[in-house]
Each structure stands twice: as C-alpha cells, then as structure tokens.
Coordinates of C-alpha atoms and ligand atoms in Angstrom, one line a residue:
Chain A
M1 CA 179.1 -20.6 -83.4
F2 CA 181.1 -23.5 -84.7
P3 CA 183.2 -25.9 -82.6
A4 CA 186.8 -26.3 -83.4
S5 CA 187.6 -29.0 -85.9
F6 CA 187.7 -32.6 -84.6
E7 CA 187.8 -36.1 -85.9
Y8 CA 184.6 -38.1 -85.6
V9 CA 184.4 -41.9 -85.2
R10 CA 181.3 -44.0 -84.7
A11 CA 181.2 -46.9 -82.3
H12 CA 178.7 -49.7 -82.7
S13 CA 179.5 -51.8 -79.7
S14 CA 181.0 -51.0 -76.3
D15 CA 184.1 -53.1 -77.3
E16 CA 184.5 -50.9 -80.3
A17 CA 184.0 -47.7 -78.3
F18 CA 186.5 -48.8 -75.7
S19 CA 189.2 -49.7 -78.3
L20 CA 188.7 -46.4 -80.1
L21 CA 189.1 -44.6 -76.8
Q22 CA 192.2 -46.5 -76.0
Q23 CA 193.6 -45.8 -79.4
H24 CA 193.1 -42.1 -79.1
G25 CA 194.2 -41.6 -75.6
D26 CA 193.9 -38.1 -74.2
E27 CA 192.5 -36.8 -77.5
G28 CA 189.5 -39.0 -77.4
R29 CA 186.2 -38.1 -75.9
V30 CA 182.9 -39.9 -75.6
L31 CA 180.0 -38.2 -77.4
A32 CA 176.7 -39.4 -75.8
G33 CA 173.6 -37.2 -76.2
G34 CA 175.8 -34.2 -76.8
Q35 CA 173.5 -31.9 -74.8
S36 CA 176.4 -30.6 -72.6
L37 CA 179.4 -31.5 -74.8
I38 CA 178.2 -29.8 -78.0
P39 CA 177.3 -26.5 -76.4
A40 CA 180.7 -26.6 -74.6
M41 CA 182.4 -27.2 -77.9
R42 CA 180.5 -24.4 -79.6
Y43 CA 181.6 -22.0 -76.9
R44 CA 185.1 -23.4 -77.3
L45 CA 185.2 -24.4 -73.7
A46 CA 185.9 -27.9 -74.9
R47 CA 188.1 -28.8 -77.9
P48 CA 188.4 -32.6 -78.1
G49 CA 190.5 -33.9 -80.9
V50 CA 188.5 -37.1 -81.5
L51 CA 184.8 -37.7 -80.7
V52 CA 183.8 -41.3 -80.2
D53 CA 180.1 -41.3 -80.9
I54 CA 178.4 -44.0 -78.8
N55 CA 174.9 -43.2 -80.0
P56 CA 174.8 -46.2 -82.4
I57 CA 175.5 -48.6 -79.5
K58 CA 172.1 -50.3 -79.1
E59 CA 173.4 -52.7 -76.5
L60 CA 173.9 -49.9 -74.1
D61 CA 170.3 -48.6 -74.5
Y62 CA 168.5 -50.3 -71.7
L63 CA 166.5 -49.7 -68.5
I64 CA 166.2 -53.0 -66.6
E65 CA 166.0 -54.3 -63.1
E66 CA 168.6 -57.0 -62.4
G67 CA 170.6 -58.2 -59.4
G68 CA 168.8 -55.8 -57.0
F69 CA 169.6 -52.8 -59.2
L70 CA 167.9 -50.6 -61.7
R71 CA 170.5 -50.6 -64.5
I72 CA 170.6 -47.5 -66.8
G73 CA 172.7 -47.9 -69.9
A74 CA 175.1 -45.3 -71.3
T75 CA 172.9 -44.5 -74.3
T76 CA 169.6 -44.5 -72.4
R77 CA 168.0 -41.1 -72.7
D78 CA 166.4 -39.1 -69.9
A79 CA 163.1 -39.4 -71.8
A80 CA 163.2 -43.2 -71.4
L81 CA 163.0 -42.8 -67.7
E82 CA 160.4 -40.1 -67.9
F83 CA 158.0 -42.2 -70.0
A84 CA 158.4 -45.7 -68.6
P85 CA 155.2 -46.3 -66.6
W86 CA 156.9 -48.8 -64.3
I87 CA 159.5 -46.3 -63.3
R88 CA 156.7 -43.8 -62.5
E89 CA 155.1 -46.4 -60.3
R90 CA 158.1 -47.6 -58.4
Y91 CA 160.8 -45.0 -58.4
S92 CA 159.4 -41.8 -56.8
L93 CA 162.8 -40.1 -56.5
I94 CA 163.7 -40.7 -60.2
T95 CA 160.2 -39.8 -61.3
S96 CA 160.4 -36.4 -59.6
V97 CA 163.7 -35.7 -61.2
S98 CA 163.2 -37.0 -64.7
G99 CA 160.6 -34.4 -65.7
V100 CA 162.6 -31.4 -64.4
V101 CA 166.1 -32.0 -66.0
A102 CA 166.6 -29.4 -68.7
D103 CA 163.6 -29.2 -71.1
P104 CA 161.6 -31.9 -72.9
I105 CA 163.5 -31.6 -76.1
V106 CA 166.9 -31.8 -74.4
R107 CA 165.7 -34.9 -72.5
H108 CA 165.1 -36.8 -75.7
M109 CA 168.8 -36.6 -76.4
G110 CA 170.5 -36.3 -73.1
T111 CA 171.5 -39.4 -71.3
V112 CA 171.6 -40.0 -67.5
V113 CA 175.0 -41.6 -67.7
G114 CA 176.3 -38.7 -69.8
S115 CA 175.0 -36.2 -67.2
V116 CA 176.7 -38.1 -64.4
C117 CA 179.9 -38.2 -66.4
H118 CA 179.7 -34.5 -67.2
N119 CA 179.5 -33.8 -63.4
D120 CA 178.2 -30.3 -63.7
P121 CA 178.1 -28.6 -60.3
A122 CA 174.4 -28.0 -60.9
G123 CA 173.5 -31.5 -62.3
D124 CA 170.3 -33.0 -61.3
W125 CA 171.2 -36.7 -61.9
T126 CA 174.4 -36.5 -59.8
A127 CA 172.5 -35.4 -56.7
T128 CA 169.9 -38.1 -57.4
A129 CA 172.5 -40.8 -57.8
L130 CA 174.1 -39.6 -54.5
A131 CA 170.8 -39.8 -52.6
A132 CA 169.9 -43.1 -54.1
R133 CA 173.4 -44.6 -53.5
G134 CA 174.1 -45.2 -57.2
V135 CA 177.1 -47.1 -58.5
V136 CA 178.7 -46.4 -61.9
V137 CA 180.1 -49.3 -63.9
V138 CA 183.3 -48.1 -65.6
R139 CA 185.2 -50.0 -68.3
G140 CA 188.9 -49.5 -67.8
R141 CA 192.1 -51.0 -69.0
D142 CA 191.9 -53.7 -66.4
G143 CA 188.3 -54.6 -67.1
L144 CA 185.1 -53.5 -65.4
R145 CA 185.1 -51.7 -62.1
E146 CA 182.2 -50.6 -60.0
V147 CA 182.6 -47.1 -58.6
P148 CA 180.2 -45.9 -55.9
I149 CA 178.9 -42.5 -56.9
D150 CA 180.5 -40.7 -53.9
E151 CA 183.9 -41.8 -55.3
F152 CA 182.9 -41.3 -58.9
L153 CA 182.2 -37.5 -58.5
V154 CA 185.7 -36.2 -58.1
D155 CA 185.5 -32.5 -58.8
S156 CA 183.5 -30.1 -61.1
Y157 CA 183.4 -31.7 -64.5
T158 CA 185.8 -34.4 -63.3
T159 CA 185.0 -38.0 -62.5
A160 CA 186.7 -41.3 -61.8
V161 CA 186.6 -42.1 -65.5
K162 CA 190.2 -41.9 -66.7
E163 CA 191.7 -41.2 -70.1
G164 CA 190.7 -44.0 -72.5
E165 CA 187.9 -45.3 -70.3
M166 CA 184.2 -45.0 -70.5
A167 CA 181.2 -45.4 -68.2
L168 CA 178.9 -48.3 -69.2
E169 CA 176.0 -47.8 -66.9
L170 CA 174.6 -46.3 -63.7
K171 CA 173.1 -48.7 -61.2
I172 CA 170.5 -47.6 -58.6
P173 CA 169.5 -50.0 -55.8
I174 CA 165.9 -51.0 -56.2
P175 CA 164.0 -49.4 -53.4
D176 CA 161.9 -51.8 -51.3
G177 CA 158.3 -51.2 -50.3
R178 CA 159.1 -48.8 -47.5
T179 CA 161.3 -46.4 -49.5
Q180 CA 160.3 -43.2 -51.0
G181 CA 162.0 -40.2 -52.5
S182 CA 161.5 -36.6 -53.6
Y183 CA 163.4 -34.1 -55.7
Q184 CA 163.0 -30.4 -54.9
K185 CA 164.3 -28.0 -57.4
I186 CA 164.2 -24.2 -57.7
E187 CA 164.8 -22.8 -61.1
R188 CA 164.3 -19.4 -62.7
K189 CA 162.2 -20.8 -65.4
V190 CA 161.2 -24.2 -66.7
G191 CA 164.2 -25.9 -68.3
D192 CA 166.8 -24.0 -66.4
Y193 CA 169.6 -25.4 -64.3
A194 CA 168.8 -25.4 -60.6
T195 CA 169.3 -22.3 -58.5
C196 CA 169.5 -25.0 -55.8
A197 CA 168.0 -28.5 -55.6
A198 CA 167.8 -31.4 -53.1
A199 CA 167.4 -35.1 -53.7
V200 CA 166.0 -37.1 -50.8
Q201 CA 165.3 -40.7 -50.2
L202 CA 163.9 -42.3 -47.0
S203 CA 163.4 -45.9 -46.0
L204 CA 161.4 -46.9 -42.9
N205 CA 161.7 -50.0 -40.6
P206 CA 158.6 -51.9 -39.9
D207 CA 158.4 -50.1 -36.5
G208 CA 158.3 -46.7 -38.3
T209 CA 161.8 -45.6 -37.5
I210 CA 164.1 -44.5 -40.3
R211 CA 166.2 -47.3 -41.7
Q212 CA 168.1 -45.4 -44.4
A213 CA 168.3 -41.8 -45.5
G214 CA 169.9 -40.4 -48.7
I215 CA 170.2 -36.6 -48.9
A216 CA 172.1 -34.6 -51.5
I217 CA 172.1 -31.0 -52.7
T218 CA 173.1 -29.6 -56.0
A219 CA 174.1 -26.2 -57.4
A220 CA 175.5 -25.8 -53.8
G221 CA 179.1 -26.5 -54.3
P222 CA 181.8 -27.7 -56.8
I223 CA 179.9 -31.0 -57.1
A224 CA 176.6 -32.3 -55.8
L225 CA 177.1 -32.9 -52.1
R226 CA 175.8 -35.6 -49.8
V227 CA 174.5 -34.1 -46.5
V228 CA 176.1 -36.9 -44.5
E229 CA 175.4 -35.3 -41.1
A230 CA 171.7 -35.0 -41.8
E231 CA 171.5 -38.6 -43.0
A232 CA 173.2 -39.8 -39.8
M233 CA 170.9 -37.8 -37.6
L234 CA 167.9 -39.5 -39.1
I235 CA 168.8 -43.1 -38.9
G236 CA 167.0 -45.1 -36.2
Q237 CA 164.8 -42.2 -35.3
L238 CA 161.0 -41.7 -35.6
P239 CA 160.4 -39.1 -38.3
T240 CA 159.1 -35.9 -36.7
P241 CA 158.9 -32.3 -38.0
A242 CA 161.5 -31.2 -35.4
L243 CA 163.9 -34.0 -36.5
F244 CA 163.5 -33.0 -40.2
Q245 CA 164.1 -29.4 -39.3
A246 CA 167.3 -30.2 -37.5
A247 CA 168.4 -32.5 -40.4
A248 CA 167.7 -29.8 -43.0
A249 CA 169.7 -27.3 -41.0
E250 CA 172.8 -29.3 -41.8
A251 CA 172.6 -28.5 -45.5
P252 CA 173.7 -24.9 -45.3
K253 CA 176.7 -25.9 -43.2
I254 CA 178.2 -27.9 -46.1
A255 CA 176.9 -25.8 -49.0
T256 CA 179.5 -23.5 -50.7
P257 CA 177.4 -22.1 -53.6
N258 CA 178.7 -19.3 -55.9
P259 CA 176.8 -16.1 -56.0
D260 CA 175.4 -15.5 -59.5
Q261 CA 172.4 -14.1 -61.3
R262 CA 170.4 -16.9 -59.7
G263 CA 171.0 -15.7 -56.2
S264 CA 173.4 -14.7 -53.4
V265 CA 175.3 -17.2 -51.2
A266 CA 173.1 -16.6 -48.3
Y267 CA 169.9 -17.1 -50.3
K268 CA 171.2 -20.3 -51.9
K269 CA 172.4 -21.7 -48.5
D270 CA 169.0 -21.0 -47.1
M271 CA 167.3 -22.6 -50.1
A272 CA 169.4 -25.8 -49.5
R273 CA 167.9 -25.9 -46.0
V274 CA 164.4 -25.3 -47.2
L275 CA 164.6 -27.8 -50.1
V276 CA 166.0 -30.6 -47.9
G277 CA 163.2 -29.9 -45.5
R278 CA 160.5 -30.1 -48.2
G279 CA 162.1 -33.2 -49.7
L280 CA 162.0 -35.0 -46.3
K281 CA 158.4 -34.0 -45.8
Q282 CA 157.3 -35.1 -49.2
A283 CA 159.2 -38.4 -49.0
L284 CA 157.5 -39.1 -45.6
Q285 CA 154.1 -38.1 -47.0
R286 CA 154.6 -40.6 -49.9
L287 CA 155.6 -43.3 -47.4
E288 CA 152.5 -42.6 -45.3
A289 CA 150.3 -42.6 -48.4
G290 CA 151.8 -45.9 -49.4
Q291 CA 152.5 -44.6 -52.9
G292 CA 154.7 -46.5 -55.3
G293 CA 158.5 -46.1 -54.9
G294 CA 159.2 -49.7 -54.0
V295 CA 158.8 -53.1 -55.5
S296 CA 156.4 -54.5 -53.0
A297 CA 154.3 -51.3 -52.8
Chain B
M1 CA 196.9 -2.0 -76.1
T2 CA 198.4 1.5 -75.9
G3 CA 202.2 1.6 -75.6
E4 CA 202.5 -2.1 -76.5
T5 CA 204.2 -3.1 -79.7
Q6 CA 202.1 -5.0 -82.1
R7 CA 202.2 -8.7 -81.4
Q8 CA 202.0 -11.5 -83.8
L9 CA 198.6 -13.2 -84.1
P10 CA 198.6 -16.2 -81.8
D11 CA 198.8 -19.5 -83.6
T12 CA 195.1 -20.4 -83.0
D13 CA 192.0 -20.6 -85.1
F14 CA 193.0 -17.6 -87.2
A15 CA 196.2 -19.2 -88.5
V16 CA 195.9 -20.9 -91.9
V17 CA 195.5 -24.5 -91.3
E18 CA 195.1 -27.5 -93.6
A19 CA 191.6 -27.9 -94.8
P20 CA 189.9 -30.2 -92.3
T21 CA 188.9 -33.5 -93.5
T22 CA 185.3 -34.0 -94.6
L23 CA 182.9 -36.9 -94.3
S24 CA 180.2 -38.0 -96.6
V25 CA 177.0 -37.6 -94.7
S26 CA 173.6 -38.8 -96.0
V27 CA 170.5 -37.8 -94.2
R28 CA 167.0 -38.5 -95.3
I29 CA 165.2 -35.2 -94.9
N30 CA 161.4 -35.2 -95.4
G31 CA 161.8 -38.5 -97.4
K32 CA 164.5 -37.3 -99.7
V33 CA 168.1 -38.4 -99.2
V34 CA 170.6 -35.5 -99.1
T35 CA 174.3 -36.5 -99.4
R36 CA 177.1 -34.0 -98.9
D37 CA 180.7 -33.9 -97.9
V38 CA 180.8 -31.9 -94.7
E39 CA 183.1 -31.3 -91.8
A40 CA 182.4 -33.3 -88.7
R41 CA 181.7 -30.1 -86.9
T42 CA 178.8 -29.1 -89.2
L43 CA 175.7 -28.8 -87.0
L44 CA 172.6 -30.5 -88.3
V45 CA 170.8 -27.2 -88.5
H46 CA 173.4 -25.9 -90.9
F47 CA 173.2 -29.1 -92.9
I48 CA 169.4 -28.7 -93.2
R49 CA 169.5 -25.0 -94.0
E50 CA 172.6 -24.6 -96.1
E51 CA 173.2 -28.1 -97.7
A52 CA 169.6 -29.2 -98.1
G53 CA 168.3 -25.6 -98.7
L54 CA 165.4 -26.0 -96.3
T55 CA 165.3 -22.7 -94.4
G56 CA 162.1 -23.3 -92.4
T57 CA 164.2 -24.6 -89.6
H58 CA 165.5 -21.5 -87.9
V59 CA 168.5 -20.6 -85.7
G60 CA 167.6 -18.5 -82.7
C61 CA 169.7 -18.6 -79.6
D62 CA 172.4 -20.7 -81.1
S63 CA 173.0 -21.9 -77.5
S64 CA 170.6 -24.9 -77.2
S65 CA 168.0 -23.0 -75.3
C66 CA 165.3 -21.6 -77.6
G67 CA 164.1 -24.7 -79.5
V68 CA 163.4 -22.8 -82.8
C69 CA 165.8 -25.3 -84.5
T70 CA 163.7 -28.3 -83.4
V71 CA 163.3 -31.1 -86.0
L72 CA 162.1 -34.7 -85.6
I73 CA 164.6 -37.6 -85.9
D74 CA 163.6 -41.1 -86.7
G75 CA 160.0 -40.3 -86.9
D76 CA 159.0 -38.8 -83.6
V77 CA 162.0 -37.7 -81.5
P78 CA 162.3 -34.0 -81.2
V79 CA 165.9 -32.7 -81.2
K80 CA 167.5 -29.2 -81.2
S81 CA 169.3 -29.4 -84.5
C82 CA 171.8 -26.8 -83.3
T83 CA 172.9 -29.3 -80.7
M84 CA 173.5 -32.3 -82.9
F85 CA 176.2 -32.8 -85.5
A86 CA 175.0 -33.6 -89.0
V87 CA 177.2 -36.8 -88.9
M88 CA 175.1 -38.0 -86.0
A89 CA 172.1 -38.0 -88.3
H90 CA 173.9 -40.0 -91.0
G91 CA 171.6 -42.7 -92.2
R92 CA 168.7 -41.4 -90.2
D93 CA 165.4 -39.8 -90.9
V94 CA 164.9 -36.1 -90.3
R95 CA 161.6 -34.3 -90.5
T96 CA 161.4 -30.5 -90.8
V97 CA 158.5 -28.0 -90.8
E98 CA 158.5 -28.2 -94.7
S99 CA 157.1 -31.7 -94.4
L100 CA 153.9 -30.6 -92.7
A101 CA 151.8 -29.2 -95.6
V102 CA 151.0 -31.8 -98.2
G103 CA 149.8 -30.8 -101.6
G104 CA 149.4 -27.2 -100.6
K105 CA 147.0 -28.2 -97.8
L106 CA 148.0 -27.1 -94.3
H107 CA 148.7 -29.7 -91.7
P108 CA 146.2 -29.5 -88.8
I109 CA 148.9 -28.1 -86.6
Q110 CA 149.6 -25.3 -89.2
Q111 CA 145.9 -24.7 -89.6
A112 CA 145.4 -24.5 -85.9
F113 CA 148.3 -22.0 -85.5
W114 CA 146.7 -19.9 -88.2
D115 CA 143.2 -20.1 -86.7
Q116 CA 144.3 -19.3 -83.2
H117 CA 146.8 -16.6 -84.1
G118 CA 149.5 -18.8 -82.6
L119 CA 152.2 -16.8 -84.2
Q120 CA 153.2 -13.2 -84.3
C121 CA 156.6 -12.7 -86.0
G122 CA 156.6 -16.4 -86.7
Y123 CA 160.2 -17.0 -85.9
C124 CA 159.6 -19.6 -83.2
T125 CA 156.8 -21.2 -85.1
P126 CA 158.6 -24.0 -87.0
G127 CA 160.1 -25.3 -83.7
M128 CA 156.8 -24.9 -81.9
M129 CA 155.0 -26.9 -84.5
M130 CA 157.6 -29.7 -84.7
T131 CA 157.6 -30.0 -80.9
S132 CA 153.8 -30.0 -80.9
L133 CA 153.8 -32.8 -83.5
A134 CA 156.0 -34.9 -81.3
L135 CA 153.9 -34.1 -78.3
L136 CA 150.6 -35.0 -79.9
G137 CA 152.2 -38.2 -81.3
R138 CA 152.9 -39.3 -77.8
N139 CA 149.9 -37.8 -76.1
P140 CA 147.0 -37.2 -78.5
S141 CA 144.9 -35.4 -75.9
P142 CA 147.2 -33.4 -73.6
S143 CA 145.9 -31.2 -70.9
E144 CA 146.7 -27.5 -71.0
H145 CA 149.4 -28.2 -68.3
E146 CA 150.9 -31.0 -70.4
I147 CA 151.0 -28.7 -73.5
R148 CA 152.8 -26.0 -71.5
E149 CA 155.2 -28.5 -70.1
G150 CA 155.7 -30.1 -73.5
L151 CA 156.5 -26.8 -75.1
S152 CA 158.7 -25.5 -72.3
G153 CA 161.9 -26.0 -74.4
N154 CA 160.6 -23.6 -77.0
L155 CA 160.8 -19.9 -76.4
C156 CA 158.7 -17.3 -78.2
R157 CA 160.1 -13.9 -78.0
C158 CA 156.8 -12.3 -79.1
T159 CA 155.5 -14.0 -75.9
G160 CA 152.3 -15.3 -77.5
Y161 CA 152.2 -18.4 -75.4
N162 CA 148.4 -18.4 -74.7
N163 CA 147.5 -18.6 -78.4
I164 CA 150.2 -21.2 -79.0
V165 CA 148.6 -23.4 -76.3
K166 CA 145.2 -22.9 -77.8
A167 CA 146.5 -23.8 -81.2
V168 CA 147.9 -27.1 -79.9
Q169 CA 144.6 -27.8 -78.2
Q170 CA 142.8 -27.2 -81.5
A171 CA 145.3 -29.3 -83.4
A172 CA 144.7 -32.1 -80.9
E173 CA 141.0 -32.0 -81.6
M174 CA 141.5 -31.9 -85.4
M175 CA 143.9 -34.8 -85.3
A176 CA 141.8 -37.0 -83.0
P177 CA 140.7 -40.2 -84.6
S178 CA 137.1 -39.2 -84.2
A179 CA 137.7 -36.0 -86.2
A180 CA 136.3 -36.2 -89.7
P181 CA 138.9 -37.9 -91.8
E182 CA 139.6 -35.4 -94.5
V183 CA 142.8 -35.7 -96.3
S184 CA 145.6 -37.9 -94.8
H185 CA 148.3 -35.6 -93.6
D186 CA 151.1 -38.1 -93.3
Ligands
LIG301 C1 169.1 -26.0 -72.6 C2 169.7 -27.0 -71.7 C3 169.3 -27.0 -70.3 C4 169.9 -27.9 -69.4 N1 169.4 -28.0 -68.2 C5 169.9 -28.9 -67.3 C6 169.4 -29.1 -66.0 O1 168.4 -28.4 -65.6 N2 169.9 -30.0 -65.2 C7 170.9 -30.8 -65.6 O2 171.3 -31.7 -64.8 N3 171.4 -30.7 -66.8 C8 170.9 -29.8 -67.7 N4 171.4 -29.7 -69.0 C9 172.6 -30.6 -69.3 C10 172.2 -31.9 -69.9 O3 170.9 -32.2 -69.7 C11 173.0 -33.0 -69.4 O4 174.3 -32.6 -69.0 C12 173.2 -33.9 -70.6 O5 172.0 -34.6 -70.8 C13 174.4 -34.8 -70.5 O6 174.1 -36.0 -71.2 P1 174.6 -36.2 -72.7 O7 174.3 -37.6 -73.0 O8 174.0 -35.2 -73.6 O9 176.2 -36.0 -72.6 P2 177.2 -35.4 -73.5 O10 176.9 -33.9 -73.7 O11 177.4 -36.2 -74.8 O12 178.5 -35.6 -72.7 C14 178.8 -34.9 -71.5 C15 180.2 -35.2 -71.0 O13 180.2 -36.5 -70.4 C16 181.1 -37.4 -71.1 N5 180.4 -38.7 -71.3 C17 179.2 -38.9 -71.8 N6 178.9 -40.2 -71.7 C18 180.0 -40.8 -71.2 C19 180.3 -42.2 -71.0 N7 179.4 -43.1 -71.2 N8 181.5 -42.5 -70.5 C20 182.4 -41.5 -70.3 N9 182.2 -40.2 -70.5 C21 181.0 -39.8 -71.0 C22 181.4 -36.7 -72.4 O14 182.6 -37.0 -73.0 C23 181.3 -35.2 -72.0 O15 182.5 -34.8 -71.5 C24 170.9 -28.8 -69.9 C25 171.3 -28.8 -71.2 C26 170.8 -27.9 -72.1 C27 171.2 -27.9 -73.5
LIG302 S1 168.9 -22.3 -82.1 FE1 168.8 -24.3 -81.4 S2 168.0 -24.1 -79.5 FE2 168.1 -22.1 -80.1
LIG303 S1 156.0 -15.5 -82.8 FE1 157.7 -14.3 -82.7 S2 159.1 -15.5 -81.6 FE2 157.3 -16.6 -81.4

C-alpha cells in the first residue's frame, strides 16, 4: 500500500522546522518517527500535502533533568527512555510503560512526543503524561507556550498544537523520594495496543498519608482520561486496600470504551477498575520497598 | 449499483495527474551507495527491493506489524523498512540480511538458525535475524525472556518460535568474545 503523493522537506533545526510549518500552513505536517503517521498514510487515513521531517534535528534529541523536570525532546525515541539506566532507577512509572509501548522495533523509531501529539485513544504515553502531570512545550506563532497535558489532549487525534505549530518537548515533573508509579496494561499479544491500561503515580507525606495521586486510564474513551474523583479521594488519606478499592471503582464511572474485538464495554470498564486497583497496589508496594522512582531514593 | 446510471469516476487517485516530483535519494546499503530518483512516498523496503535489487528483505503484513521487513539503520538500530520512507534514509547506512554472510561463510546468526532449525518456510527469517543482530549487539548474553521480548515485534506464521529462540541463544554463544575467533564476521 502506497501513501498518496506528498512533498517532503527536511528540517535541521527547530527554527527551520517551524518556518517550514508556517510556510505550508494546513498542508504541512510534522513527520517524527512515522510509526503512526506512515501506517495512517498507507491506509489513506491521512493525506498530508507536505511532510516536514524533524528526524534530522539533533538539538531536539535529548533526555535531561532540568528545572525540576525530566525533559523529553521531540526527536527522542521511546527506546532512549527504555535503555537509560538512570530512568530505570528513578522513574518507575515511565519504566513500566517504556517496555510495553508497541514492540521493540517500533520503539526504536517512535517518539514519546510524537505519540502524545498523535493522541490515539489507546496511547500509552498520553495516559502516562496525565498521571505524571506532564506539560508539553509548544512552539507557536507567538513564541513558546507551556500546555499542561490535560489541556493538550483535546479529542481523539486532536491536540492543542495548531496549524503551523509544533511540539518541542514533553516535561515530566521529577518525582521526589516518596513517589512511585506503575503502568498496568492488558493487551491481546505483546506489541498490541491496550485493551485497557492504567497509569498510576502516588506520593506519600512523611506521615504516610497520600500527598499526591495521578491516575489515568487509556483505551477507555475518546482520549486517555484522568480519574479525577479517584485522585481526590486518596489525597490526605492513609493508603488502605479499602481506600484503593473505592478509588478504583471510580474508573468505570468515567470510562466510555468502544466495544471491539478486544472486548465488550462491560469487560473494558471492569478492566479499568481492576487495572487502577493493581496500579495503586504496585505503586504502594514500590513505596514500601523504597525502590527507585525518586531522586533521593 | 442496479438501476443507477453509470457515474463518472470521481476525481481521485485514479484520475491522470501530473507525474509527481521525484527526489534524488542516496542510501548506503551494505556498504554500497545506491542513488536513485524516487518519489517521496517510496517506502524504504521498496527502495531496497526494487531499486537496490536486494530481495532478502521481505514484505509481509505491509501494516507495520510483522517485522519481516526489518533492517538496521546507522549500524544497530532496527527499523521496519515498510514504515520508513526511503528519503528518511538519505545519507544514512542501511544493513540488510544480505550483509550477514561474508565470503560465502554464514554469519553465526545464520549458522545458528540453520543448526537449530530456526526456520520453516523462511519468510520471517531475514527480519528475525536482523532483529537478533541488533538485540545481541545491545545485550550479548540475553536471557530466554529477553530474547522473546526482543523478538516480539517479529511474527513467524509457521509458529516456530521455540527454535528461533534456541537459535538466538546459540548465536549469542558463538558470538561471545570467549568463543574461538574464527573468521571475523563484520
Ligand atoms: C505495530 C505498532 C504497534 C503500536 N502499538 C502501540 C501501543 O501499544 N501503544 C501506543 O501508545 N502506541 C502504539 N503504536 C503507535 C506508536 O508507537 C506511536 O504512536 C508512535 O510512536 C508515535 O510517534 P512517532 O514519533 O512515530 O510519530 P509520527 O507517526 O511521526 O507522528 C504521529 C502524529 O503526531 C504528529 N507529530 C509528531 N511529532 C510532532 C511534533 N513534535 N509536533 C507536532 N506534531 C507532531 C504527526 O504530525 C502525526 O500526526 C504502535 C505502532 C505500531 C506501528
Ligand atoms: S511488512 Fe513491514 S512490518 Fe510487516
Ligand atoms: S519460518 Fe515461516 S514465517 Fe517464520
């Protein structure tokens, strides 16, 4: 299957990419790893007129901690997160996601920022960014703007990136020593999109009560969804199985999954509950074990 | 269609359009630079097979799922060549299955697939071997689990996974620095 014809331009810096996108207006489209865009073009679900290839932009290929954030550049591949030992030690939520997105070959090309920009209803990185309170840095006509992930994810395949704009990076707050996360995904086979998945991050106060909670589910609605009620229920409380059960029960209330070959609506809603419950439990276990996941851990 | 009058073909792909512009693309494939004028939409796998004439790289699912089209870019990065445009590989190095055997002598990965019966029809084999090469480059002594994980983007419709895993285990042993240095394979 061949995509429809398009024009191809290569950008070597983010300035160049931005001016090319401005120049081509609604015809222009960013080509990052191409792992979602190229299949969509082959199926003729997407027919962009001009592809602006950002792969040659070395300055956007980074994974650094700065200003309280983990900064993931627009050309940083999934594999970079998967293989960085310091990420494995300190970012338990990211670590449990990075090895289950697509398959290992796809992860060598696919980018985290590209995945968030794609905003697939079943995306793993969107749910992760929601639970971790990510912020996307967007380059627009009026300069840079920082968009919290909740506002960034507008609708299926639609984000706050407007025509002629591009995302430069995703920023994830650096978790402190008492923060742990977990990603729980059910898939039909390795390398498949989620039937349902849950991203969870928990922070504890010194007295053992929950300081912060991030909970998001994916493949459970038009976009990944934050389970706000569950988060609110946890704050200030001591973690107990009963509390986790009650929090997890909030997930099916907001889930609006589509029935498909992966399962019925009822099944997927119940899986949202089960996976949030498992995620909370695992995050707590990691906190109790004092495993990585935070700078001072 | 019954009862309807025949309609004109819609003005879409089927209409005669101007020949699309082509780009000059140079890719170093297995050490040899191949330069061709191709359309931007030419996928790397077609560039490799039809322009460079190297048919070891197969097309299976044509939907980015099966991994039979896997090649290595810039040394050690495995990519599904059906999910990359040839223009994206311009000026870069591509390594295909044809690069494995040197001077008629099988690469340890090929030898191990042979010894362990790691192939049945052989269709998935080039992709399996290229992914294995990348895997062993990063992790020279993977566990069985790591091999299974590492190859999970490659589908074998003959379902011979156990022997494939054994083949990668054998290849790892053969390629280990302690293994007798026979002929250099690279
Ligand atoms: C076999 C297979 C299995 C997969 N399984 C999963 C899975 O389990 N979970 C999952 O989450 N994903 C999965 N994916 C999808 C894929 O992993 C991600 O969506 C992909 O990595 C997106 O990143 P990319 O860099 O390839 O983006 P591209 O495909 O290049 O781009 C995707 C979209 O985002 C836009 N875009 C990209 N970068 C930017 C930017 N910097 N600024 C503005 N817009 C931008 C593009 O214009 C395009 O519209 C799978 C893909 C394949 C082929
Ligand atoms: S043909 Fe490329 S992944 Fe199947
Ligand atoms: S050997 Fe036949 S597809 Fe794998």
